[in-house]
XYZ file of N, CA and C in Angstrom:
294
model
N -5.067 -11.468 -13.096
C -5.021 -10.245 -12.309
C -5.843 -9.166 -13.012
N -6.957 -8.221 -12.143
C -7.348 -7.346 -13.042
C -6.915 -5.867 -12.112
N -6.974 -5.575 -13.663
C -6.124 -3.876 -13.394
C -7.438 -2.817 -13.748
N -7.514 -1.648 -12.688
C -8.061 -1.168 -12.929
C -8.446 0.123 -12.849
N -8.339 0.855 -13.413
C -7.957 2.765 -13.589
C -8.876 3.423 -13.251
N -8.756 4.144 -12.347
C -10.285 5.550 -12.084
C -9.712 6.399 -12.653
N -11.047 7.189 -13.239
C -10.268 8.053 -14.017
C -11.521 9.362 -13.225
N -11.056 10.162 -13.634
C -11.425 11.600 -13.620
C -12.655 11.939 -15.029
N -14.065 12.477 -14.200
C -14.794 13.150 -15.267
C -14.284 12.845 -16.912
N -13.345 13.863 -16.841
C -12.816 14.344 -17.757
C -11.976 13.148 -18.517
N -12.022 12.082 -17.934
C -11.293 11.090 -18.905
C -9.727 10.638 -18.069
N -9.662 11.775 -16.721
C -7.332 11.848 -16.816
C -7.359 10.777 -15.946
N -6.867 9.979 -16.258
C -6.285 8.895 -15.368
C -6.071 9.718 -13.844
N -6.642 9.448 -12.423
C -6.108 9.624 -11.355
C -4.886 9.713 -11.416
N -4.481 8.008 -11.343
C -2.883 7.478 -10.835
C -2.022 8.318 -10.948
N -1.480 8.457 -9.696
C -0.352 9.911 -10.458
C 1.250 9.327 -10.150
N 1.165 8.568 -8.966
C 2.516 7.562 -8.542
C 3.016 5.878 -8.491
N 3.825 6.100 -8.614
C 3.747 4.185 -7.971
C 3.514 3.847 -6.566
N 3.141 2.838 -6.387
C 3.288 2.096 -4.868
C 4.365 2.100 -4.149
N 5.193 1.816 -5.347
C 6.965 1.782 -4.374
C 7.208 3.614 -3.670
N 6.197 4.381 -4.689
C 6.382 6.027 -4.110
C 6.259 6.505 -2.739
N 4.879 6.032 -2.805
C 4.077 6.071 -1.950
C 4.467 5.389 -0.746
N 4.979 3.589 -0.794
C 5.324 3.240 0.462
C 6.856 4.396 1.238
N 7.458 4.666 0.204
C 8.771 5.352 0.809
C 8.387 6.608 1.026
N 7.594 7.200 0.964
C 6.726 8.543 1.276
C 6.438 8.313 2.510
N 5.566 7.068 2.731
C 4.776 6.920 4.086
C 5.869 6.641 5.465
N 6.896 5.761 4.790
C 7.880 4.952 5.696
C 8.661 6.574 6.092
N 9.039 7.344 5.399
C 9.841 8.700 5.321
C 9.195 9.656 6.605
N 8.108 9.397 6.198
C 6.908 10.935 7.384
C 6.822 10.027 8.350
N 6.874 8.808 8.452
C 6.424 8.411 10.089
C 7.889 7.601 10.638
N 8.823 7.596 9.854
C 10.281 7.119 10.600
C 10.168 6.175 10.487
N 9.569 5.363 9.739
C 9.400 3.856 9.737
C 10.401 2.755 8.845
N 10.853 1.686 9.346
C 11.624 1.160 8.625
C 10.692 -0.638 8.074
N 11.377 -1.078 6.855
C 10.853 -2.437 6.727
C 10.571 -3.115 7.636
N 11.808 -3.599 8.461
C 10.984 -4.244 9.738
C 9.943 -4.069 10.193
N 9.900 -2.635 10.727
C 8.806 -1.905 11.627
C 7.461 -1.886 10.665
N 7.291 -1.932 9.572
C 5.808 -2.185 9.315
C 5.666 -4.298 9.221
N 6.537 -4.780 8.796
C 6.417 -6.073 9.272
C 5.707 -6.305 10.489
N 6.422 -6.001 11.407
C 5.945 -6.151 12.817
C 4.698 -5.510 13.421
N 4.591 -4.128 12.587
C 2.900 -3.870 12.514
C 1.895 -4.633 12.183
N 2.317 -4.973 11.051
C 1.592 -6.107 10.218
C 1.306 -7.067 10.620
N 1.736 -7.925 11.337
C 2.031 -9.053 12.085
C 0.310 -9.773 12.426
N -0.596 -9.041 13.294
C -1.650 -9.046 13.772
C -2.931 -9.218 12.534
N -2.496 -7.927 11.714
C -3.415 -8.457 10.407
C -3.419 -9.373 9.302
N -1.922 -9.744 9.300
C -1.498 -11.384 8.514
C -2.125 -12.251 9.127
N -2.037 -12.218 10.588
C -2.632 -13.576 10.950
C -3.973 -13.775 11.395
N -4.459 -12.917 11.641
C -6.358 -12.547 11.579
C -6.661 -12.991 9.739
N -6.039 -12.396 9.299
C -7.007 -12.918 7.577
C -5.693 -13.802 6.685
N -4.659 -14.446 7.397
C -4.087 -15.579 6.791
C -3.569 -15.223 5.932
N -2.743 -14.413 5.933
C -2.177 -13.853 4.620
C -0.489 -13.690 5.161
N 0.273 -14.161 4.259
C 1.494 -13.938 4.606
C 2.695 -13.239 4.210
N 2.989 -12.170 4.576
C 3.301 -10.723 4.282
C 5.054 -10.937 4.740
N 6.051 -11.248 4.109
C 7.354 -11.280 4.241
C 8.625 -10.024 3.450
N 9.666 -10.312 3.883
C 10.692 -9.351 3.851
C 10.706 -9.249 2.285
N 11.171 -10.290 1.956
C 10.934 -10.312 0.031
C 9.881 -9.725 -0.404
N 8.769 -10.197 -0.250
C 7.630 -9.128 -0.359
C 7.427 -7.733 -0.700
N 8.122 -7.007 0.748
C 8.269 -5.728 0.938
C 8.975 -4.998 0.438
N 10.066 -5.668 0.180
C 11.269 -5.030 -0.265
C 10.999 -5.004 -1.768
N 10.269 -6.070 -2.687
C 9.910 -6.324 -3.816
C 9.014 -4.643 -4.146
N 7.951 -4.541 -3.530
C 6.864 -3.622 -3.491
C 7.817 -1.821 -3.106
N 8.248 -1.723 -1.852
C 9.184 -0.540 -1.916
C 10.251 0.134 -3.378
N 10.930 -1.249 -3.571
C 11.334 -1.199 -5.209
C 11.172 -1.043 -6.292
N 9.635 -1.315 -6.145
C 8.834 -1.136 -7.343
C 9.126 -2.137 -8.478
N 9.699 -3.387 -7.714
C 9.669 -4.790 -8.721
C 8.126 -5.433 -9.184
N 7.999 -5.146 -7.690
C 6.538 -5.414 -8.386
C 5.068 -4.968 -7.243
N 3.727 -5.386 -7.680
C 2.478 -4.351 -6.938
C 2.519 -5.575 -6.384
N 1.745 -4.953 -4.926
C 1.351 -5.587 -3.844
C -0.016 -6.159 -4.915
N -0.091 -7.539 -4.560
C -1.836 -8.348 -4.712
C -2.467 -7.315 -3.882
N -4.039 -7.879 -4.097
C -5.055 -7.023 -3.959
C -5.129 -7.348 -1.838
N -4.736 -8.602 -1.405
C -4.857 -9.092 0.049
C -3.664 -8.149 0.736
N -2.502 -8.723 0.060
C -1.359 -7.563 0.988
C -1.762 -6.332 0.778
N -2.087 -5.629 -0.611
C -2.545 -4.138 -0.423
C -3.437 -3.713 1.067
N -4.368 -4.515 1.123
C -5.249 -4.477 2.461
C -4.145 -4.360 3.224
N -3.606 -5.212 4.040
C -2.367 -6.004 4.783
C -2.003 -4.019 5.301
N -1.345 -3.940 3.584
C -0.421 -2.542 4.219
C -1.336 -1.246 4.817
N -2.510 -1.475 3.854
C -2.884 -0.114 3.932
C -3.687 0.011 5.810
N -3.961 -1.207 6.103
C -4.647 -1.423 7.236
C -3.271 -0.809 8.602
N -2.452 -1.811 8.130
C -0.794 -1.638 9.022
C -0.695 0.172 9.069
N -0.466 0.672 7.718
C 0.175 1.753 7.514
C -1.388 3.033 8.058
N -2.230 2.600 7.765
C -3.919 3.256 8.103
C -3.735 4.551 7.163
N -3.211 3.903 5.521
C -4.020 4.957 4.529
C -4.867 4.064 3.730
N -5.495 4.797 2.881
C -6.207 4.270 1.678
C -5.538 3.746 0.974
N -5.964 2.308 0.420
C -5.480 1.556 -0.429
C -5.293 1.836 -1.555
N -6.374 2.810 -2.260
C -6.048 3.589 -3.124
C -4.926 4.738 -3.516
N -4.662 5.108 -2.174
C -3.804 6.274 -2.060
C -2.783 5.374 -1.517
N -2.213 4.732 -1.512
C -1.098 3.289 -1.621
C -0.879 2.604 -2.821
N -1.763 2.738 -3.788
C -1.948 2.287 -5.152
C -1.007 3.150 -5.968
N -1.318 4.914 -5.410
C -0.623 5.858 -6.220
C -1.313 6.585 -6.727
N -3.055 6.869 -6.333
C -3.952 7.617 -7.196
C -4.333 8.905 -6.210
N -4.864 9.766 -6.711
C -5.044 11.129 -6.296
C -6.029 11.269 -5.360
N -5.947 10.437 -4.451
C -6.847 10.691 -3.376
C -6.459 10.603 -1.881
N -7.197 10.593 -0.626
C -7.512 11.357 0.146
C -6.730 10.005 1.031
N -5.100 10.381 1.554
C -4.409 9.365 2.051
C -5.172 8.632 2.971
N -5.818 9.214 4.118
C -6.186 8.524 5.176
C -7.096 7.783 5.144
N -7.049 6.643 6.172
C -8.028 5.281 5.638
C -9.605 5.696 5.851
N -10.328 5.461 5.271
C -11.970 5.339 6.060
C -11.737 4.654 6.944
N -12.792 4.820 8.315
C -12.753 3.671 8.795
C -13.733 2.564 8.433
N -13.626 1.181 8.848
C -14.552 0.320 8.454
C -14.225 -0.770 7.643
C-alpha cells in the first residue's frame, strides 16, 4: 500500500481529518444513512467491479480502517466529493467533474 502526504509550500502536512470524519460529516449534512450510500453505490460497484459491502463501510465510518484506493473512488463518486477531501485533507470538498 502506498501512503501519500501533500503537503503545503511550507512543508504542513494538508491532512487535517480522518476519513471516518469526513464520511460522518458528509452522511450528517445530507441525512444519509449506511444503507443509503450502499444503494447509491450500487451502479458504480458494478460498472468498475468493485465490491463495496456493509463491513466495509461500517469499518471506514469507524475509522478501523481507510478505504483502498478503488472504494475511495466508489465513495467519493457515490457521495460526489473529492477523494481527497474524503481522505481528510484541506481541500475543496466538491468533486471535479471528469
Amino acid at each position: 500500500m502506498i501512503h501519500v502526504t501533500i503537503k503545503e509550500k511550507g512543508g504542513e502536512d494538508l491532512k487535517k481529518v480522518k476519513t471516518s470524519d469526513r464520511l460522518k460529516e458528509i452522511m450528517s449534512r445530507r441525512g444519509l444513512r449506511q444503507v443509503d450510500i450502499l444503494k447509491k453505490a450500487k451502479p458504480f460497484c458494478e460498472k468498475n467491479g468493485v465490491k463495496l459491502n456493509k463491513s466495509d463501510l461500517s469499518q471506514y465510518i469507524s475509522g478501523v480502517t481507510e478505504p483502498r484506493q478503488e472504494k475511495l473512488e466508489i465513495l467519493g463518486k457515490t457521495l460526489n466529493v473529492s477523494d481527497l477531501w474524503l481522505l481528510g485533507y484541506d481541500v475543496e470538498m466538491d468533486r471535479n467533474s471528469g
